[in-house]
Short mmCIF file of C-alpha atoms in Angstrom, two decimals:
data_model
loop_
_atom_site.label_atom_id
_atom_site.label_comp_id
_atom_site.label_asym_id
_atom_site.label_seq_id
_atom_site.Cartn_x
_atom_site.Cartn_y
_atom_site.Cartn_z
CA UNK J 1 19.72 -102.94 -32.87
CA UNK J 2 22.44 -103.24 -35.50
CA UNK J 3 20.83 -100.46 -37.53
CA UNK J 4 21.03 -97.93 -34.68
CA UNK J 5 24.84 -97.54 -34.73
CA UNK J 6 24.74 -97.11 -38.51
CA UNK J 7 22.09 -94.39 -38.27
CA UNK J 8 24.03 -92.62 -35.54
CA UNK J 9 27.23 -92.75 -37.57
CA UNK J 10 25.43 -91.39 -40.64
CA UNK J 11 23.97 -88.52 -38.60
CA UNK J 12 27.38 -87.67 -37.16
CA UNK J 13 28.87 -87.69 -40.64
CA UNK J 14 26.29 -85.13 -41.79
CA UNK J 15 26.89 -82.77 -38.85
CA UNK J 16 29.75 -80.77 -40.44
CA UNK J 17 27.68 -80.07 -43.54
CA UNK J 18 24.68 -79.08 -41.43
CA UNK J 19 26.83 -76.74 -39.32
CA UNK J 20 28.02 -74.99 -42.47
CA UNK J 21 24.51 -74.76 -43.95
CA UNK J 22 22.73 -73.67 -40.75
CA UNK J 23 25.28 -71.98 -38.47
CA UNK J 24 22.60 -70.10 -36.48
CA UNK J 25 21.00 -73.35 -35.34
CA UNK J 26 24.25 -74.66 -33.82
CA UNK J 27 25.31 -71.59 -31.92
CA UNK J 28 25.41 -72.14 -28.17
CA UNK J 29 24.85 -68.43 -27.50
CA UNK J 30 22.09 -66.76 -29.51
CA UNK J 31 20.22 -63.49 -29.17
CA UNK J 32 17.06 -65.30 -28.10
CA UNK J 33 18.90 -67.21 -25.39
CA UNK J 34 20.56 -64.03 -24.16
CA UNK J 35 17.17 -62.30 -23.95
CA UNK J 36 15.71 -65.25 -22.05
CA UNK J 37 18.65 -65.29 -19.65
CA UNK J 38 18.37 -61.53 -19.15
CA UNK J 39 14.65 -61.77 -18.40
CA UNK J 40 15.30 -64.61 -15.95
CA UNK J 41 18.00 -62.61 -14.16
CA UNK J 42 15.80 -59.50 -14.06
CA UNK J 43 12.89 -61.48 -12.64
CA UNK J 44 15.12 -63.06 -10.01
CA UNK J 45 16.52 -59.64 -9.04
CA UNK J 46 13.01 -58.17 -8.74
CA UNK J 47 11.93 -61.12 -6.59
CA UNK J 48 14.91 -60.66 -4.29
CA UNK J 49 14.28 -56.90 -4.11
CA UNK J 50 10.62 -57.45 -3.29
CA UNK J 51 11.46 -59.93 -0.52
CA UNK J 52 13.92 -57.44 0.96
CA UNK J 53 11.76 -54.31 0.66
CA UNK J 54 8.57 -55.97 1.92
CA UNK J 55 10.43 -57.57 4.84
CA UNK J 56 9.29 -61.09 4.00
CA UNK J 57 10.56 -63.16 6.93
CA UNK J 58 9.90 -66.94 7.00
CA UNK J 59 10.79 -66.97 10.69
CA UNK J 60 7.92 -64.60 11.47
CA UNK J 61 5.57 -66.79 9.46
CA UNK J 62 6.62 -69.91 11.35
CA UNK J 63 6.25 -68.18 14.70
CA UNK J 64 2.79 -66.98 13.68
CA UNK J 65 1.51 -70.51 13.08
CA UNK J 66 1.12 -70.94 16.84
CA UNK J 67 -1.20 -67.93 17.04
CA UNK J 68 -3.09 -69.19 13.97
CA UNK J 69 -3.70 -72.55 15.62
CA UNK J 70 -4.87 -70.71 18.74
CA UNK J 71 -7.46 -68.76 16.72
CA UNK J 72 -8.60 -71.94 14.98
CA UNK J 73 -9.09 -73.61 18.35
CA UNK J 74 -11.22 -70.65 19.47
CA UNK J 75 -13.43 -71.09 16.38
CA UNK J 76 -14.36 -74.67 17.23
CA UNK J 77 -17.09 -75.76 17.31
CA UNK J 78 -18.90 -73.36 14.93
CA UNK J 79 -21.86 -71.75 16.66
CA UNK J 80 -24.19 -69.25 14.94
CA UNK J 81 -25.65 -68.24 18.30
CA UNK J 82 -29.31 -68.00 19.18
CA UNK J 83 -32.18 -68.55 16.76
CA UNK J 84 -32.59 -64.79 16.31
CA UNK J 85 -28.87 -64.37 15.59
CA UNK J 86 -28.97 -67.25 13.09
CA UNK J 87 -31.91 -65.64 11.29
CA UNK J 88 -29.93 -62.41 11.15
CA UNK J 89 -26.97 -64.24 9.59
CA UNK J 90 -29.23 -65.85 6.98
CA UNK J 91 -30.77 -62.48 6.14
CA UNK J 92 -27.28 -61.01 5.75
CA UNK J 93 -26.35 -63.88 3.41
CA UNK J 94 -29.48 -63.24 1.35
CA UNK J 95 -28.56 -59.54 1.25
CA UNK J 96 -25.08 -60.43 -0.02
CA UNK J 97 -26.62 -62.60 -2.73
CA UNK J 98 -28.98 -59.78 -3.72
CA UNK J 99 -26.10 -57.28 -3.87
CA UNK J 100 -24.13 -59.56 -6.18
CA UNK J 101 -27.14 -60.30 -8.39
CA UNK J 102 -28.29 -56.70 -8.81
CA UNK J 103 -24.78 -55.35 -9.25
CA UNK J 104 -23.92 -57.97 -11.88
CA UNK J 105 -27.19 -57.50 -13.79
CA UNK J 106 -26.94 -53.71 -13.86
CA UNK J 107 -23.29 -53.83 -14.90
CA UNK J 108 -24.02 -56.25 -17.75
CA UNK J 109 -26.87 -54.06 -19.02
CA UNK J 110 -24.67 -50.94 -19.05
CA UNK J 111 -21.54 -52.68 -20.34
CA UNK J 112 -23.19 -54.26 -23.41
CA UNK J 113 -23.68 -51.01 -25.38
CA UNK J 114 -20.27 -49.78 -24.20
CA UNK J 115 -18.75 -53.07 -25.36
CA UNK J 116 -20.38 -52.59 -28.77
CA UNK J 117 -18.72 -49.18 -29.01
CA UNK J 118 -15.37 -50.59 -27.87
CA UNK J 119 -15.28 -53.53 -30.31
CA UNK J 120 -13.51 -53.03 -33.61
CA UNK J 121 -16.24 -54.67 -35.72
CA UNK J 122 -19.25 -52.96 -34.08
CA UNK J 123 -18.07 -49.46 -33.18
CA UNK J 124 -19.27 -46.38 -35.01
CA UNK J 125 -15.83 -44.74 -35.30
CA UNK J 126 -12.22 -45.38 -34.33
CA UNK J 127 -12.18 -42.38 -31.98
CA UNK J 128 -15.27 -43.69 -30.20
CA UNK J 129 -13.63 -47.09 -29.86
CA UNK J 130 -10.46 -45.56 -28.42
CA UNK J 131 -12.39 -43.41 -25.92
CA UNK J 132 -14.59 -46.34 -24.87
CA UNK J 133 -11.62 -48.60 -24.25
CA UNK J 134 -9.76 -45.98 -22.24
CA UNK J 135 -12.86 -45.36 -20.14
CA UNK J 136 -13.21 -49.10 -19.47
CA UNK J 137 -9.53 -49.29 -18.56
CA UNK J 138 -9.96 -46.48 -16.05
CA UNK J 139 -13.01 -48.08 -14.41
CA UNK J 140 -11.42 -51.52 -14.34
CA UNK J 141 -8.22 -50.15 -12.82
CA UNK J 142 -10.02 -49.38 -9.54
CA UNK J 143 -10.80 -52.36 -7.32
CA UNK J 144 -14.33 -53.07 -6.11
CA UNK J 145 -13.26 -52.42 -2.51
CA UNK J 146 -12.16 -48.89 -3.46
CA UNK J 147 -15.43 -48.31 -5.30
CA UNK J 148 -17.24 -49.48 -2.16
CA UNK J 149 -15.40 -46.92 -0.06
CA UNK J 150 -16.27 -44.22 -2.59
CA UNK J 151 -19.96 -45.13 -2.79
CA UNK J 152 -20.27 -45.47 1.00
CA UNK J 153 -19.02 -41.89 1.23
CA UNK J 154 -21.51 -40.80 -1.45
CA UNK J 155 -24.74 -42.64 -0.54
CA UNK J 156 -23.97 -43.80 3.01
CA UNK J 157 -23.73 -47.21 4.61
CA UNK J 158 -25.87 -50.10 3.44
CA UNK J 159 -26.48 -52.52 0.59
CA UNK J 160 -27.20 -49.75 -1.94
CA UNK J 161 -23.53 -48.75 -1.79
CA UNK J 162 -22.60 -52.40 -2.29
CA UNK J 163 -24.76 -52.70 -5.41
CA UNK J 164 -23.23 -49.54 -6.85
CA UNK J 165 -19.70 -50.76 -6.05
CA UNK J 166 -20.22 -54.14 -7.74
CA UNK J 167 -21.93 -52.48 -10.71
CA UNK J 168 -19.22 -49.87 -11.24
CA UNK J 169 -16.36 -52.34 -10.93
CA UNK J 170 -18.00 -54.85 -13.27
CA UNK J 171 -18.77 -52.30 -15.99
CA UNK J 172 -15.07 -52.13 -16.82
CA UNK J 173 -14.61 -55.92 -16.68
CA UNK J 174 -17.74 -56.70 -18.67
CA UNK J 175 -16.98 -54.00 -21.24
CA UNK J 176 -13.58 -55.53 -21.97
CA UNK J 177 -14.86 -59.11 -22.03
CA UNK J 178 -17.85 -58.23 -24.20
CA UNK J 179 -15.78 -56.25 -26.71
CA UNK J 180 -13.27 -59.08 -27.07
CA UNK J 181 -16.05 -61.61 -27.59
CA UNK J 182 -17.64 -59.35 -30.23
CA UNK J 183 -14.34 -58.94 -32.07
CA UNK J 184 -13.86 -62.74 -32.10
CA UNK J 185 -17.19 -63.31 -33.90
CA UNK J 186 -17.04 -65.14 -37.22
CA UNK J 187 -17.07 -62.75 -40.18
CA UNK J 188 -18.96 -65.04 -42.56
CA UNK J 189 -22.44 -64.48 -41.09
CA UNK J 190 -21.76 -60.74 -41.06
CA UNK J 191 -20.73 -60.82 -44.70
CA UNK J 192 -23.88 -62.77 -45.51
CA UNK J 193 -26.09 -60.11 -43.93
CA UNK J 194 -24.27 -57.33 -45.79
CA UNK J 195 -24.44 -59.18 -49.12
CA UNK J 196 -28.20 -59.55 -48.65
CA UNK J 197 -28.51 -55.78 -48.38
CA UNK J 198 -28.35 -55.42 -44.58
CA UNK J 199 -27.19 -52.18 -43.02
CA UNK J 200 -24.61 -51.76 -40.27
CA UNK J 201 -27.09 -52.20 -37.40
CA UNK J 202 -28.60 -55.22 -39.15
CA UNK J 203 -25.12 -56.75 -39.51
CA UNK J 204 -24.58 -56.39 -35.76
CA UNK J 205 -28.10 -57.57 -34.86
CA UNK J 206 -28.22 -60.63 -37.09
CA UNK J 207 -24.57 -61.37 -37.87
CA UNK J 208 -22.75 -60.70 -34.59
CA UNK J 209 -25.04 -60.85 -31.57
CA UNK J 210 -26.53 -64.33 -32.21
CA UNK J 211 -22.99 -65.76 -32.18
CA UNK J 212 -21.78 -64.09 -29.00
CA UNK J 213 -24.87 -63.94 -26.76
CA UNK J 214 -24.31 -67.43 -25.30
CA UNK J 215 -20.69 -66.48 -24.58
CA UNK J 216 -21.75 -63.22 -22.96
CA UNK J 217 -24.33 -65.01 -20.83
CA UNK J 218 -21.67 -67.46 -19.65
CA UNK J 219 -19.40 -64.56 -18.71
CA UNK J 220 -22.22 -62.92 -16.75
CA UNK J 221 -22.84 -66.13 -14.81
CA UNK J 222 -19.15 -66.48 -14.01
CA UNK J 223 -18.92 -62.88 -12.81
CA UNK J 224 -22.04 -63.33 -10.66
CA UNK J 225 -20.33 -66.26 -8.94
CA UNK J 226 -17.22 -64.13 -8.41
CA UNK J 227 -19.24 -61.16 -7.19
CA UNK J 228 -20.82 -63.22 -4.41
CA UNK J 229 -17.33 -63.45 -2.91
CA UNK J 230 -16.62 -59.78 -3.64
CA UNK J 231 -19.88 -58.77 -1.93
CA UNK J 232 -18.63 -60.43 1.23
CA UNK J 233 -15.44 -58.35 1.14
CA UNK J 234 -17.05 -54.99 0.40
CA UNK J 235 -19.47 -55.53 3.28
CA UNK J 236 -16.50 -55.14 5.62
CA UNK J 237 -16.28 -51.42 4.74
CA UNK J 238 -19.98 -50.88 5.41
CA UNK J 239 -21.52 -51.77 2.05
CA UNK J 240 -24.03 -54.20 3.56
CA UNK J 241 -24.30 -57.95 3.40
CA UNK J 242 -22.66 -60.67 5.43
CA UNK J 243 -19.31 -58.88 5.46
CA UNK J 244 -20.67 -56.29 7.88
CA UNK J 245 -21.94 -59.01 10.21
CA UNK J 246 -18.64 -60.85 9.95
CA UNK J 247 -16.71 -57.70 10.85
CA UNK J 248 -18.86 -57.14 13.91
CA UNK J 249 -18.30 -60.72 15.08
CA UNK J 250 -14.54 -60.39 14.66
CA UNK J 251 -14.53 -57.05 16.50
CA UNK J 252 -16.39 -58.57 19.45
CA UNK J 253 -14.15 -61.69 19.41
CA UNK J 254 -17.05 -64.10 18.84
CA UNK J 255 -14.86 -66.62 17.03
CA UNK J 256 -17.36 -69.48 17.03
CA UNK J 257 -19.88 -67.27 15.25
CA UNK J 258 -17.13 -66.21 12.84
CA UNK J 259 -16.43 -69.83 11.89
CA UNK J 260 -20.15 -70.51 11.45
CA UNK J 261 -20.49 -67.51 9.11
CA UNK J 262 -17.42 -68.59 7.13
CA UNK J 263 -18.85 -72.09 6.69
CA UNK J 264 -22.18 -70.68 5.52
CA UNK J 265 -20.39 -68.44 3.02
CA UNK J 266 -18.44 -71.41 1.68
CA UNK J 267 -21.64 -73.45 1.31
CA UNK J 268 -23.38 -70.59 -0.50
CA UNK J 269 -20.46 -70.05 -2.88
CA UNK J 270 -20.19 -73.80 -3.59
CA UNK J 271 -23.92 -74.03 -4.38
CA UNK J 272 -23.78 -71.01 -6.69
CA UNK J 273 -20.67 -72.41 -8.37
CA UNK J 274 -22.41 -75.72 -9.07
CA UNK J 275 -25.56 -74.08 -10.46
CA UNK J 276 -23.75 -71.48 -12.57
CA UNK J 277 -21.33 -74.13 -13.88
CA UNK J 278 -24.22 -76.25 -15.15
CA UNK J 279 -25.89 -73.21 -16.73
CA UNK J 280 -22.63 -72.18 -18.45
CA UNK J 281 -22.18 -75.67 -19.90
CA UNK J 282 -25.73 -75.61 -21.30
CA UNK J 283 -25.25 -72.16 -22.80
CA UNK J 284 -21.95 -72.97 -24.50
#
């Protein structure tokens, strides 16, 4: 313990010299701190403005808890209805799963060549890369629910519109994810293929794709899991699946059937999450 006061005294004795040598480090107000304080103040002001403009009222939320508890009481116990109604719910769940699977698979198949064009190390020209990325940005900027509304207007109600909505929305997401994974590929295998006399396509085929295919497969599995939930939402606007059945039950105030459907959706999502998680771990 006796050495601690001596070390402290020695450090204090060196402070004046350090202040002269490194004045920027001892300033209490620096440009970086001012920027951080300005960003904090701007964020706080935007938060306050948003609360005011959107009429966020904690009192209304607290008063609504009573109605929420009333709806929860109406949902108990969960009851899927008759045997025929239960079979209809299971068929709608299977339809939702099929919508998510087909939409994800089609989107991945279309997005892979687009991702190759959008990646810096696999594109054929800078202009093509720029156009591909902007196209992916435009597709990704529209939510799957909006795509569902568009496709329902184009092809009519039903699961076909749901498949097209999931596919279209995921093309933009997959294209961005695939291009970033391709750009992150190690350059050494690519250089080895080129040094052995390989052409550009051979460099991509043997130097890039073998590295990133497990990553891409893991991303597809993750998006399939996410699309199962999205398929439930887009069904509400008439794109097929369990969402349409759920909307009908809510409209007719059959709350016990609603809770049964929600529980079945949760079980299906949990099972898919467990299976896809194990597959992703094996792939990576």
